[in-house]
mmCIF file of C-alpha atoms in Angstrom:
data_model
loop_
_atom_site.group_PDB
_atom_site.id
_atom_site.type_symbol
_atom_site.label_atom_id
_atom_site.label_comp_id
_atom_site.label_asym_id
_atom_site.label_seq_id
_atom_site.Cartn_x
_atom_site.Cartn_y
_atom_site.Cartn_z
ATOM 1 C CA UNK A 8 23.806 -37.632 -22.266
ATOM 2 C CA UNK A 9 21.028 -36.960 -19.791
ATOM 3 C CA UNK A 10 18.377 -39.669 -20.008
ATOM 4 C CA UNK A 11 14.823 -40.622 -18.513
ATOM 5 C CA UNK A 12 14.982 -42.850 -15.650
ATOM 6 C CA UNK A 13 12.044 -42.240 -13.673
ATOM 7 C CA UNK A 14 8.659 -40.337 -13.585
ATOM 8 C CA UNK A 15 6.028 -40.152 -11.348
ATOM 9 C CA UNK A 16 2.239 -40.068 -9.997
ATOM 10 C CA UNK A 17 1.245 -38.802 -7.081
ATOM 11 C CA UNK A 18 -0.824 -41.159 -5.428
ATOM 12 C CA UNK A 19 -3.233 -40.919 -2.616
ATOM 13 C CA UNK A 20 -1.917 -44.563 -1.207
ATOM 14 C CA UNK A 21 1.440 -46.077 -1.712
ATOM 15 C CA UNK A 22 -0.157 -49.794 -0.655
ATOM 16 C CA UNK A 23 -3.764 -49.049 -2.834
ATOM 17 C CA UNK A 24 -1.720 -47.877 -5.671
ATOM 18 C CA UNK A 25 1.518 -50.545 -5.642
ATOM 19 C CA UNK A 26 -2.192 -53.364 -6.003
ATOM 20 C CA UNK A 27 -3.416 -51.178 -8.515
ATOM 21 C CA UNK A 28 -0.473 -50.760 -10.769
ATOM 22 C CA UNK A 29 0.795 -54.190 -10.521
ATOM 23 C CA UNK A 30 -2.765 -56.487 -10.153
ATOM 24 C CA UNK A 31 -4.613 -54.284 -12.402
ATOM 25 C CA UNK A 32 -2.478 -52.892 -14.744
ATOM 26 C CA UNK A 33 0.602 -55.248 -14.726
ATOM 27 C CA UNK A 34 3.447 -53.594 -13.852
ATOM 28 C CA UNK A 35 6.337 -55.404 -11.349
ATOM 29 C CA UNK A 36 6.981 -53.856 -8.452
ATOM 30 C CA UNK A 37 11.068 -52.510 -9.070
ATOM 31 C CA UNK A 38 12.049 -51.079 -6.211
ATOM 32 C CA UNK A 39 10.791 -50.585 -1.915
ATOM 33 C CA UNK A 40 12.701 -48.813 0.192
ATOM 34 C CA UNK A 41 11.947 -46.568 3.515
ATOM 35 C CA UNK A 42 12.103 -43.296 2.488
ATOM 36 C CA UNK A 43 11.090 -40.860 5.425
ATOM 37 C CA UNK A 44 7.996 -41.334 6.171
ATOM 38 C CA UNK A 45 6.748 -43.250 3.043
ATOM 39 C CA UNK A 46 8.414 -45.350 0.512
ATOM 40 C CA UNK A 47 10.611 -44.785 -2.657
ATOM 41 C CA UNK A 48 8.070 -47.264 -4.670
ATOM 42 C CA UNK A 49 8.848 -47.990 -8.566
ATOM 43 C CA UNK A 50 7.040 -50.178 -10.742
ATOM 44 C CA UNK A 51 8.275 -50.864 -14.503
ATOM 45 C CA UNK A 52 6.715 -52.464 -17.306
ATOM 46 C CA UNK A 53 7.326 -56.682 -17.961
ATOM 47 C CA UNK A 54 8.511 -54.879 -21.117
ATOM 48 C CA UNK A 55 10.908 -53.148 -20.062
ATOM 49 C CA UNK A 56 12.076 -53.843 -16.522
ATOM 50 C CA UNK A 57 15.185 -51.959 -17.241
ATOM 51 C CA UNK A 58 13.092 -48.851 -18.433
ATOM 52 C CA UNK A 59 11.686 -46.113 -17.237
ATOM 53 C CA UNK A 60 11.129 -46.508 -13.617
ATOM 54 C CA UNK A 61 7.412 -45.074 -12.654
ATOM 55 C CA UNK A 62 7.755 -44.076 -9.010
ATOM 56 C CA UNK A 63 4.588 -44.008 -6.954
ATOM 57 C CA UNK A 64 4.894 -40.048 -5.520
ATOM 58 C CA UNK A 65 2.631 -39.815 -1.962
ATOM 59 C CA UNK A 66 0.435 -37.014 -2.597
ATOM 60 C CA UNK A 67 0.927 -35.349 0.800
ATOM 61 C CA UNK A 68 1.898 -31.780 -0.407
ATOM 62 C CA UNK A 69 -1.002 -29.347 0.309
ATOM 63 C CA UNK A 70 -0.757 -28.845 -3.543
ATOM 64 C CA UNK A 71 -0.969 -31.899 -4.805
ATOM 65 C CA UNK A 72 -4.444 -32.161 -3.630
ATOM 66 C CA UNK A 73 -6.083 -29.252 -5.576
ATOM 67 C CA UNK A 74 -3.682 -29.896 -8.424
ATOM 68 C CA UNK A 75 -5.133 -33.282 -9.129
ATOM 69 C CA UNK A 76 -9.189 -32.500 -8.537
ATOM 70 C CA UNK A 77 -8.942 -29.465 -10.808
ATOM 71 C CA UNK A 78 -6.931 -32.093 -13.640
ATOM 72 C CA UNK A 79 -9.759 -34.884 -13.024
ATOM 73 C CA UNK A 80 -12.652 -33.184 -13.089
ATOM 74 C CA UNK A 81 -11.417 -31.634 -16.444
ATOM 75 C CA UNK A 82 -10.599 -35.198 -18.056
ATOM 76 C CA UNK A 83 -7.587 -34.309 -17.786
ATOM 77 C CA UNK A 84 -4.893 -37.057 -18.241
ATOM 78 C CA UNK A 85 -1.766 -35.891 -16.522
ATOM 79 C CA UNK A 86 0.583 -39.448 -17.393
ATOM 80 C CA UNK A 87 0.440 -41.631 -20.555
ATOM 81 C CA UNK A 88 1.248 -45.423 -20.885
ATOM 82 C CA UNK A 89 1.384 -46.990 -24.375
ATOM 83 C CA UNK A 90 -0.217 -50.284 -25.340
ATOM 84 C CA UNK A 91 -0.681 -52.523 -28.779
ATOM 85 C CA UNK A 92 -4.125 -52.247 -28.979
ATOM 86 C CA UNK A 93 -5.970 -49.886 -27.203
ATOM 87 C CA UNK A 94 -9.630 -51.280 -27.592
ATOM 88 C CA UNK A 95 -8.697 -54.732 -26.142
ATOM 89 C CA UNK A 96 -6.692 -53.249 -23.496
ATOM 90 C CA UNK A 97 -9.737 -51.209 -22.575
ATOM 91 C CA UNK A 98 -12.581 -54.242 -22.641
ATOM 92 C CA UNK A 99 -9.306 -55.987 -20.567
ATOM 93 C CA UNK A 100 -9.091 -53.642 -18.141
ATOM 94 C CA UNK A 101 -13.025 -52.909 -17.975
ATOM 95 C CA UNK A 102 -13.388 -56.840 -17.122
ATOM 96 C CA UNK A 103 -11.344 -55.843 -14.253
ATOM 97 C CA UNK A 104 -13.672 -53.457 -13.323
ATOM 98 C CA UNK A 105 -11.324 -50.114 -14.601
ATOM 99 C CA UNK A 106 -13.364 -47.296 -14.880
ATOM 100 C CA UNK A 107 -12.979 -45.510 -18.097
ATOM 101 C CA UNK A 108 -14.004 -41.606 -18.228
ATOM 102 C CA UNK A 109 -12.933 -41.840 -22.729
ATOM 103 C CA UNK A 110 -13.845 -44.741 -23.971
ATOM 104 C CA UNK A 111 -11.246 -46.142 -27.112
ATOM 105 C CA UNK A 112 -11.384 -43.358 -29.383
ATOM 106 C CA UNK A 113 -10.078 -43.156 -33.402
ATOM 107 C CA UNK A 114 -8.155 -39.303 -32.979
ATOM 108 C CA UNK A 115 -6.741 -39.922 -36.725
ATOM 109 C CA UNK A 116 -2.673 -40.205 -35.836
ATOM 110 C CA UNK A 117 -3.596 -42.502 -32.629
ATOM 111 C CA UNK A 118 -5.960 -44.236 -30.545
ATOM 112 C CA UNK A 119 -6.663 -42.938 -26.919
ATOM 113 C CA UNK A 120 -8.429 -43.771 -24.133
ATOM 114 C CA UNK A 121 -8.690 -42.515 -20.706
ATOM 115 C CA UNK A 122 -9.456 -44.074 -16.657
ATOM 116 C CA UNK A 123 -9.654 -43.853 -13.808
ATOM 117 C CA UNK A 124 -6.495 -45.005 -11.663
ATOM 118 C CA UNK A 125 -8.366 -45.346 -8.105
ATOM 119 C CA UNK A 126 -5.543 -42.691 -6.651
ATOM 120 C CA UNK A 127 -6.587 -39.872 -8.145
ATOM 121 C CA UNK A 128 -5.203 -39.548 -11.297
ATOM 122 C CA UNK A 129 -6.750 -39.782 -15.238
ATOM 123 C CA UNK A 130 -4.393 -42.138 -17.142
ATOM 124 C CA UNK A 131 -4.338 -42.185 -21.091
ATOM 125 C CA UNK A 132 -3.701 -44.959 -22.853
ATOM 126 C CA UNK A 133 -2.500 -44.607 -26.521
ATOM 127 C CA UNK A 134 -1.109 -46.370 -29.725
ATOM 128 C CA UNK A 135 0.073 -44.323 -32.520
ATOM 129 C CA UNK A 136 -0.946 -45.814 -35.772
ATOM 130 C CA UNK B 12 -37.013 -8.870 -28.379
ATOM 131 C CA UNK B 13 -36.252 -12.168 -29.394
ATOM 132 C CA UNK B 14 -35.911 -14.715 -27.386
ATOM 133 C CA UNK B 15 -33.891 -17.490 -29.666
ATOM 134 C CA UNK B 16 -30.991 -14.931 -29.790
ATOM 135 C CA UNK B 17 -28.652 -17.198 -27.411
ATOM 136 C CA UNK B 18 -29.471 -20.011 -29.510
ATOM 137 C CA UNK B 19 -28.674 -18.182 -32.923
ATOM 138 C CA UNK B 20 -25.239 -17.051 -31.193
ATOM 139 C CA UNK B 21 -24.537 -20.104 -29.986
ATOM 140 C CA UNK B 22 -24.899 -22.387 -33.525
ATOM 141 C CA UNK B 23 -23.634 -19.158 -35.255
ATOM 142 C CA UNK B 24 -19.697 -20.849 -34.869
ATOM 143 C CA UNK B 25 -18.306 -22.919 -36.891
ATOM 144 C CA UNK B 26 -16.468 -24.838 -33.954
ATOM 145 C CA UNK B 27 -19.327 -24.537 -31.473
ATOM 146 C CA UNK B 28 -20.979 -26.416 -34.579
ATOM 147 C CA UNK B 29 -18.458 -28.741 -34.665
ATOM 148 C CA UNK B 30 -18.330 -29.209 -31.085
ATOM 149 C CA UNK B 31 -22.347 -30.328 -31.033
ATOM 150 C CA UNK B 32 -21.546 -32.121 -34.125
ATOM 151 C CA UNK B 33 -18.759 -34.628 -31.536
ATOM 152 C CA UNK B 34 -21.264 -34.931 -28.722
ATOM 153 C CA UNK B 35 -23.733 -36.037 -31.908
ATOM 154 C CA UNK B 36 -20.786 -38.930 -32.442
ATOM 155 C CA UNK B 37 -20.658 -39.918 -29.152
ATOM 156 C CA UNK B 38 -22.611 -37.650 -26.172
ATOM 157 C CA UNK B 39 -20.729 -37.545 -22.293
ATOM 158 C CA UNK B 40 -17.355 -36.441 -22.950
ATOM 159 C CA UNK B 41 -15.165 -34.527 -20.765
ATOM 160 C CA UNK B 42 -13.621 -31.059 -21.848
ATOM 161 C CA UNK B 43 -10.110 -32.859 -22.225
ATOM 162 C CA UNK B 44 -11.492 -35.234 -24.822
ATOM 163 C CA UNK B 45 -13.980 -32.747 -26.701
ATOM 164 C CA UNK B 46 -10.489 -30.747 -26.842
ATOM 165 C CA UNK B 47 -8.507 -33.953 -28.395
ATOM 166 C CA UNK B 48 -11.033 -33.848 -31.224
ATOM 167 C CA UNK B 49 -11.145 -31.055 -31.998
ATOM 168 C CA UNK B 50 -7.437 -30.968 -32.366
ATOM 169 C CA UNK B 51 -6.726 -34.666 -33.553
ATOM 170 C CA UNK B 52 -9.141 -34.588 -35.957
ATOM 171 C CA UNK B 53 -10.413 -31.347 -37.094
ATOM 172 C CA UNK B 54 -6.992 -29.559 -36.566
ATOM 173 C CA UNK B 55 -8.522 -27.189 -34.722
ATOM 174 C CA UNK B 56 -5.849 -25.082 -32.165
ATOM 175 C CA UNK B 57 -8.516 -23.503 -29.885
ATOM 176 C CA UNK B 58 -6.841 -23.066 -26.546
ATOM 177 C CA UNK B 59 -8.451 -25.552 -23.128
ATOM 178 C CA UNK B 60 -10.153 -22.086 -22.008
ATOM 179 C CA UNK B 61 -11.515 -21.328 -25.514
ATOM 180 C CA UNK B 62 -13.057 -24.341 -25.741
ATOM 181 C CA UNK B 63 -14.480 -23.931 -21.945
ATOM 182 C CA UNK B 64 -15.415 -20.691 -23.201
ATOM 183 C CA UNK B 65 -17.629 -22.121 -26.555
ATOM 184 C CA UNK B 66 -19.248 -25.040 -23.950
ATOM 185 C CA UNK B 67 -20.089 -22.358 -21.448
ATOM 186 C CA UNK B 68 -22.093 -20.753 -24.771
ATOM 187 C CA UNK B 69 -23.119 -23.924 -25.874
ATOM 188 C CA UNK B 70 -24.775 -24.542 -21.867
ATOM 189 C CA UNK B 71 -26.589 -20.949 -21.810
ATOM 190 C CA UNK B 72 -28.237 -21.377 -25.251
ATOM 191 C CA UNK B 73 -29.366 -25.068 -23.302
ATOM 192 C CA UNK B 74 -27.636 -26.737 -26.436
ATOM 193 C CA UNK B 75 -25.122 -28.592 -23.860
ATOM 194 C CA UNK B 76 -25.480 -29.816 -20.140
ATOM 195 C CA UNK B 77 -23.247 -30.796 -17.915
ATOM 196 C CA UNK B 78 -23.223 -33.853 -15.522
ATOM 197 C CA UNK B 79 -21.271 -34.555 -12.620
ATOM 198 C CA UNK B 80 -20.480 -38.300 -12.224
ATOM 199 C CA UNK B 81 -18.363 -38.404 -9.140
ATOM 200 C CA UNK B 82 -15.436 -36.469 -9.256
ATOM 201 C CA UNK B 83 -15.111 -36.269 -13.549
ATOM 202 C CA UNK B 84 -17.950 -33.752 -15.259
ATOM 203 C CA UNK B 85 -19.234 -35.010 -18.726
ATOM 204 C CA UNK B 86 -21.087 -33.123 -21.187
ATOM 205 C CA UNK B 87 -24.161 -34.015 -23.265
ATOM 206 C CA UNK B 88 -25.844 -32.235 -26.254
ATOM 207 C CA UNK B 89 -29.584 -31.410 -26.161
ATOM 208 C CA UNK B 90 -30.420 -30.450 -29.464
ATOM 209 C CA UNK B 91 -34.488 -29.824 -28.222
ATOM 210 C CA UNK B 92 -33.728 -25.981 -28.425
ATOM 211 C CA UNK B 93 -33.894 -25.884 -31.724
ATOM 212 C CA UNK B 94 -37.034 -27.088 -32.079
ATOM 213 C CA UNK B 95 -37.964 -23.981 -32.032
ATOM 214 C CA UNK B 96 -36.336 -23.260 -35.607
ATOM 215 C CA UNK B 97 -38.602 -25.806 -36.870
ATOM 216 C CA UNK B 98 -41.565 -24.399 -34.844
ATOM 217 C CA UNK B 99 -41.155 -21.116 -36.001
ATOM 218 C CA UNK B 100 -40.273 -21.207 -39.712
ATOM 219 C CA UNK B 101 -42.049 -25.322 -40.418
ATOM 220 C CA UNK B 102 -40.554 -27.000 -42.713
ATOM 221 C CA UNK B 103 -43.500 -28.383 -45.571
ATOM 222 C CA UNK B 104 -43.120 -32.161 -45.447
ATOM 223 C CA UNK B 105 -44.345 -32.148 -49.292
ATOM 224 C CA UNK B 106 -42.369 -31.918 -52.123
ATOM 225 C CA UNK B 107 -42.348 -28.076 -53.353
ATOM 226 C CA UNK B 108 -43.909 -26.931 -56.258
ATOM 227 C CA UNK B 109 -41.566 -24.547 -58.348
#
């Protein structure tokens, strides 16, 4: 049966993002290895650290670039993490100074709320009701 | 000639009304969440470009403006255009004979 083990984000910096995703966010830091020129760099969640892997993609493709301006400026949120609550996640993160461009919003099925991850990407987080 | 016509066009839509009527809830959104909205909670199944499309109306008839705030662009409803309505046809503030 094919399965899920990893997705990605293309970030802008492997170092900037692996201190975002892990001192902002909370993830642990799964896997480092060389990897060419850059690193094959997966974080999981403490709740499942035999989950999905997310693997931190450099964003060094001439497309990647253009891909992820056109997406942000939009509001566009191209990756989704799920949490309990999404207004105290939000007023947690905020405290950590997390920009938000959707505050927590009631959509009727869920709760959403979008920010800023500091490498160029819109994140949404959501709980389904 | 009359010069409200891009004003009349552009509140003459039921989801360009209820697109002003989601920046009235909360003003700055993005087009990504005035497009969750209008799908989560109006079940509306306008298309990303549609709804870029009814904004773009929205902006010309000055109803909507955008903002850039660094690399994201927001958008905020300016309901002073219709004013004019008011101007135009005034509403009497007294209760109306019959």
């Amino acid at each position: 049966m094919i399965r899920i083990n990893i997705t990605s984000v293309f970030v802008d910096d492997q170092a900037k993002a692996l201190a975002f995703y892990t001192e902002k966010l909370g993830f642990i830091k799964k896997t480092d290895e060389p990897a060419g020129g850059a690193r094959w760099l997966t974080v999981v969640s403490p709740a499942a650290p035999d989950g999905v892997e997310l693997l931190l993609e450099p964003d060094g493709h001439p497309a990647a670039g253009p891909f992820k301006e056109a997406l942000v400026a939009d509001g566009i949120p191209f990756t989704q993490f799920a949490v309990d609550d999404v207004y105290a996640e939000v007023e947690r993160l905020k405290g950590l100074g997390v920009e938000f461009t959707q505050d927590a919003t009631d959509l009727g099925p869920a709760v959403t709320a979008v920010f800023d991850d500091t490498c160029g990407n819109l994140i949404q987080l959501a709980a389904m009701k | 000639m009359d010069a409200d016509s891009d004003l009349f066009k552009a509140i003459g839509d039921a989801t360009r009304r209820t697109i002003l009527d989601e920046l009235t809830d909360k003003d700055g959104q993005t087009l990504f969440e005035i497009c969750g909205r209008l799908a989560m909670k109006h079940g509306l199944a306008s298309s990303r470009q549609a709804i870029s499309q009814h904004l773009a109306v929205l902006e010309q008839a000055g109803l909507v403006h955008t903002r850039r705030q660094g690399r994201y662009k927001f958008h905020h409803i300016d309901p002073n255009p219709l004013r004019s309505i008011v101007e135009r046809w005034p509403i009497d503030r007294e209760e109306p004979n019959p």
